[in-house]
Amino acid sequence: MSDTQTRPPLPPFTRESAIEKVRLAEDGWNSRDAEKVSLAYSLDTQWRNRAEFAHNREEAMAFLARKWKKELEYRLIKELWAFDGNRIAVRYAYEWRDDSGNWFRSYGNENWEFEADGLMQRRFACINDMPIKESERKFFWPLGRRPDDHPGLSELGL
């Protein structure tokens, strides 16, 4: 179930359109705007994120709002892993700090399934957090969209 909007690129994905879809998702999440980001998901979206589940767009939006209140100075890089038809698999890493100043790099993989209108119907995420020293950070850009000239995961050796 969806609403009337579409979110190009639409499935079935080509390599180029899958890469574009991944970058658009990265850009959205780097905005840390839960309401805006939630519009990329179908009304009845199904999520598994670690041990938390969302069963619709409203629950996904609430999850994102909680996430970005906890994960401060959040910067994310996503990379296409595989695609087929209406599905995309990505790997990603993001850096953030908690309110005590402790830094983390979180590594993960996601499997995405899209409806014909380009809205994400299913999102399954596996994530591991690794404490890092501030001096070990690799993601340096002003909060928001990652600049086009900033290295991706492969270029950073991640």
mmCIF file of C-alpha atoms in Angstrom:
data_model
loop_
_atom_site.group_PDB
_atom_site.id
_atom_site.type_symbol
_atom_site.label_atom_id
_atom_site.label_comp_id
_atom_site.label_asym_id
_atom_site.label_seq_id
_atom_site.Cartn_x
_atom_site.Cartn_y
_atom_site.Cartn_z
ATOM 1 C CA MET A 1 0.000 0.000 0.000
ATOM 2 C CA SER A 2 1.337 3.382 -0.983
ATOM 3 C CA ASP A 3 0.114 6.896 -1.515
ATOM 4 C CA THR A 4 -0.040 8.757 -4.832
ATOM 5 C CA GLN A 5 3.554 9.980 -4.969
ATOM 6 C CA THR A 6 6.382 8.334 -6.877
ATOM 7 C CA ARG A 7 10.058 8.304 -5.880
ATOM 8 C CA PRO A 8 12.283 7.860 -8.932
ATOM 9 C CA PRO A 9 14.306 6.083 -9.925
ATOM 10 C CA LEU A 10 11.736 3.328 -10.243
ATOM 11 C CA PRO A 11 12.228 -0.431 -10.438
ATOM 12 C CA PRO A 12 13.308 -2.492 -12.209
ATOM 13 C CA PHE A 13 16.724 -1.047 -11.446
ATOM 14 C CA THR A 14 19.731 -0.822 -13.718
ATOM 15 C CA ARG A 15 23.183 -0.477 -12.219
ATOM 16 C CA GLU A 16 23.041 3.281 -12.779
ATOM 17 C CA SER A 17 19.556 3.724 -11.313
ATOM 18 C CA ALA A 18 20.419 1.516 -8.319
ATOM 19 C CA ILE A 19 23.508 3.651 -7.618
ATOM 20 C CA GLU A 20 21.329 6.776 -7.888
ATOM 21 C CA LYS A 21 18.725 5.300 -5.506
ATOM 22 C CA VAL A 22 21.447 4.483 -2.957
ATOM 23 C CA ARG A 23 22.902 8.003 -3.145
ATOM 24 C CA LEU A 24 19.452 9.576 -2.759
ATOM 25 C CA ALA A 25 18.878 7.440 0.355
ATOM 26 C CA GLU A 26 22.276 8.450 1.747
ATOM 27 C CA ASP A 27 21.531 12.121 1.095
ATOM 28 C CA GLY A 28 18.165 11.838 2.802
ATOM 29 C CA TRP A 29 19.528 10.137 5.902
ATOM 30 C CA ASN A 30 22.376 12.665 6.127
ATOM 31 C CA SER A 31 19.739 15.411 6.323
ATOM 32 C CA ARG A 32 18.613 13.900 9.649
ATOM 33 C CA ASP A 33 15.076 15.121 8.865
ATOM 34 C CA ALA A 34 12.874 12.233 10.014
ATOM 35 C CA GLU A 35 9.697 13.585 8.435
ATOM 36 C CA LYS A 36 11.329 14.180 5.043
ATOM 37 C CA VAL A 37 13.173 10.849 5.065
ATOM 38 C CA SER A 38 10.031 8.909 6.003
ATOM 39 C CA LEU A 39 8.379 10.013 2.732
ATOM 40 C CA ALA A 40 10.690 7.619 0.841
ATOM 41 C CA TYR A 41 8.885 4.681 2.494
ATOM 42 C CA SER A 42 5.482 3.215 1.700
ATOM 43 C CA LEU A 43 2.642 3.833 4.144
ATOM 44 C CA ASP A 44 2.807 0.170 5.225
ATOM 45 C CA THR A 45 6.608 -0.140 5.135
ATOM 46 C CA GLN A 46 8.140 -2.991 7.136
ATOM 47 C CA TRP A 47 11.501 -2.485 8.866
ATOM 48 C CA ARG A 48 13.888 -4.468 10.972
ATOM 49 C CA ASN A 49 16.661 -2.312 12.377
ATOM 50 C CA ARG A 50 18.758 -4.214 14.908
ATOM 51 C CA ALA A 51 16.128 -5.494 17.353
ATOM 52 C CA GLU A 52 13.578 -2.776 16.544
ATOM 53 C CA PHE A 53 10.722 -3.209 14.097
ATOM 54 C CA ALA A 54 8.599 -0.615 12.305
ATOM 55 C CA HIS A 55 5.302 -1.584 10.695
ATOM 56 C CA ASN A 56 4.379 1.618 8.867
ATOM 57 C CA ARG A 57 5.685 5.016 7.833
ATOM 58 C CA GLU A 58 4.706 6.684 11.128
ATOM 59 C CA GLU A 59 6.678 4.129 13.164
ATOM 60 C CA ALA A 60 9.658 4.518 10.811
ATOM 61 C CA MET A 61 9.539 8.304 11.255
ATOM 62 C CA ALA A 62 9.409 7.958 15.058
ATOM 63 C CA PHE A 63 12.362 5.570 14.938
ATOM 64 C CA LEU A 64 14.409 8.035 12.875
ATOM 65 C CA ALA A 65 13.586 10.940 15.187
ATOM 66 C CA ARG A 66 14.779 8.909 18.201
ATOM 67 C CA LYS A 67 17.879 7.760 16.334
ATOM 68 C CA TRP A 68 19.082 11.244 15.453
ATOM 69 C CA LYS A 69 18.453 12.577 18.947
ATOM 70 C CA LYS A 70 20.865 9.921 20.237
ATOM 71 C CA GLU A 71 23.379 9.718 17.369
ATOM 72 C CA LEU A 72 24.863 13.219 17.254
ATOM 73 C CA GLU A 73 26.994 14.567 14.379
ATOM 74 C CA TYR A 74 25.733 11.672 12.254
ATOM 75 C CA ARG A 75 27.514 11.238 8.894
ATOM 76 C CA LEU A 76 26.678 8.292 6.638
ATOM 77 C CA ILE A 77 28.161 6.715 3.508
ATOM 78 C CA LYS A 78 26.227 4.029 1.605
ATOM 79 C CA GLU A 79 27.517 1.869 -1.244
ATOM 80 C CA LEU A 80 25.658 -0.373 -3.664
ATOM 81 C CA TRP A 81 26.384 -4.048 -3.045
ATOM 82 C CA ALA A 82 23.912 -5.773 -5.401
ATOM 83 C CA PHE A 83 20.582 -5.238 -7.158
ATOM 84 C CA ASP A 84 17.940 -7.217 -9.024
ATOM 85 C CA GLY A 85 14.532 -6.099 -10.228
ATOM 86 C CA ASN A 86 12.932 -4.178 -7.356
ATOM 87 C CA ARG A 87 15.572 -5.064 -4.750
ATOM 88 C CA ILE A 88 18.805 -3.363 -3.719
ATOM 89 C CA ALA A 89 21.430 -4.480 -1.202
ATOM 90 C CA VAL A 90 23.773 -1.884 0.296
ATOM 91 C CA ARG A 91 26.623 -1.753 2.729
ATOM 92 C CA TYR A 92 27.257 1.341 4.751
ATOM 93 C CA ALA A 93 29.133 2.962 7.569
ATOM 94 C CA TYR A 94 28.329 5.998 9.627
ATOM 95 C CA GLU A 95 30.101 7.940 12.329
ATOM 96 C CA TRP A 96 28.456 9.592 15.282
ATOM 97 C CA ARG A 97 29.016 10.575 18.868
ATOM 98 C CA ASP A 98 26.881 10.235 21.954
ATOM 99 C CA ASP A 99 26.041 13.059 24.366
ATOM 100 C CA SER A 100 29.109 12.167 26.466
ATOM 101 C CA GLY A 101 31.468 12.761 23.531
ATOM 102 C CA ASN A 102 32.185 9.082 22.785
ATOM 103 C CA TRP A 103 32.649 8.415 19.064
ATOM 104 C CA PHE A 104 31.464 5.359 17.142
ATOM 105 C CA ARG A 105 31.621 3.976 13.642
ATOM 106 C CA SER A 106 28.634 1.816 12.830
ATOM 107 C CA TYR A 107 28.920 -0.719 10.011
ATOM 108 C CA GLY A 108 25.972 -2.383 8.367
ATOM 109 C CA ASN A 109 24.184 -4.023 5.498
ATOM 110 C CA GLU A 110 20.651 -3.370 4.333
ATOM 111 C CA ASN A 111 18.297 -5.200 2.024
ATOM 112 C CA TRP A 112 15.666 -3.026 0.382
ATOM 113 C CA GLU A 113 12.530 -3.946 -1.569
ATOM 114 C CA PHE A 114 10.617 -1.308 -3.535
ATOM 115 C CA GLU A 115 7.087 -0.963 -4.830
ATOM 116 C CA ALA A 116 6.502 0.015 -8.477
ATOM 117 C CA ASP A 117 6.170 3.687 -7.409
ATOM 118 C CA GLY A 118 9.737 3.681 -6.045
ATOM 119 C CA LEU A 119 8.731 3.796 -2.369
ATOM 120 C CA MET A 120 10.569 1.372 -0.121
ATOM 121 C CA GLN A 121 8.266 -1.374 1.150
ATOM 122 C CA ARG A 122 10.785 -3.422 3.123
ATOM 123 C CA ARG A 123 14.057 -2.484 4.857
ATOM 124 C CA PHE A 124 16.092 -5.067 6.745
ATOM 125 C CA ALA A 125 19.238 -3.753 8.470
ATOM 126 C CA CYS A 126 22.076 -5.443 10.330
ATOM 127 C CA ILE A 127 24.400 -3.055 12.186
ATOM 128 C CA ASN A 128 27.476 -3.285 14.401
ATOM 129 C CA ASP A 129 28.835 -0.370 16.443
ATOM 130 C CA MET A 130 32.554 0.048 17.014
ATOM 131 C CA PRO A 131 33.871 2.599 19.509
ATOM 132 C CA ILE A 132 36.518 4.805 17.904
ATOM 133 C CA LYS A 133 38.711 7.652 19.084
ATOM 134 C CA GLU A 134 37.888 11.055 17.691
ATOM 135 C CA SER A 135 41.307 10.959 15.978
ATOM 136 C CA GLU A 136 40.200 7.786 14.084
ATOM 137 C CA ARG A 137 37.278 9.498 12.356
ATOM 138 C CA LYS A 138 37.229 9.354 8.552
ATOM 139 C CA PHE A 139 34.015 11.218 7.707
ATOM 140 C CA PHE A 140 34.761 14.927 7.600
ATOM 141 C CA TRP A 141 32.286 17.196 5.906
ATOM 142 C CA PRO A 142 29.816 19.759 7.216
ATOM 143 C CA LEU A 143 26.640 18.110 8.515
ATOM 144 C CA GLY A 144 24.303 17.303 5.645
ATOM 145 C CA ARG A 145 24.929 15.837 2.196
ATOM 146 C CA ARG A 146 28.316 14.190 1.632
ATOM 147 C CA PRO A 147 30.218 16.227 -0.969
ATOM 148 C CA ASP A 148 30.679 14.505 -4.311
ATOM 149 C CA ASP A 149 34.471 14.650 -3.949
ATOM 150 C CA HIS A 150 34.505 12.984 -0.499
ATOM 151 C CA PRO A 151 35.773 9.371 -0.736
ATOM 152 C CA GLY A 152 33.276 6.535 -0.505
ATOM 153 C CA LEU A 153 33.597 3.372 1.560
ATOM 154 C CA SER A 154 35.817 1.503 -0.893
ATOM 155 C CA GLU A 155 38.149 4.480 -1.310
ATOM 156 C CA LEU A 156 38.435 4.794 2.475
ATOM 157 C CA GLY A 157 39.302 1.098 2.835
ATOM 158 C CA LEU A 158 36.099 0.386 4.756
#
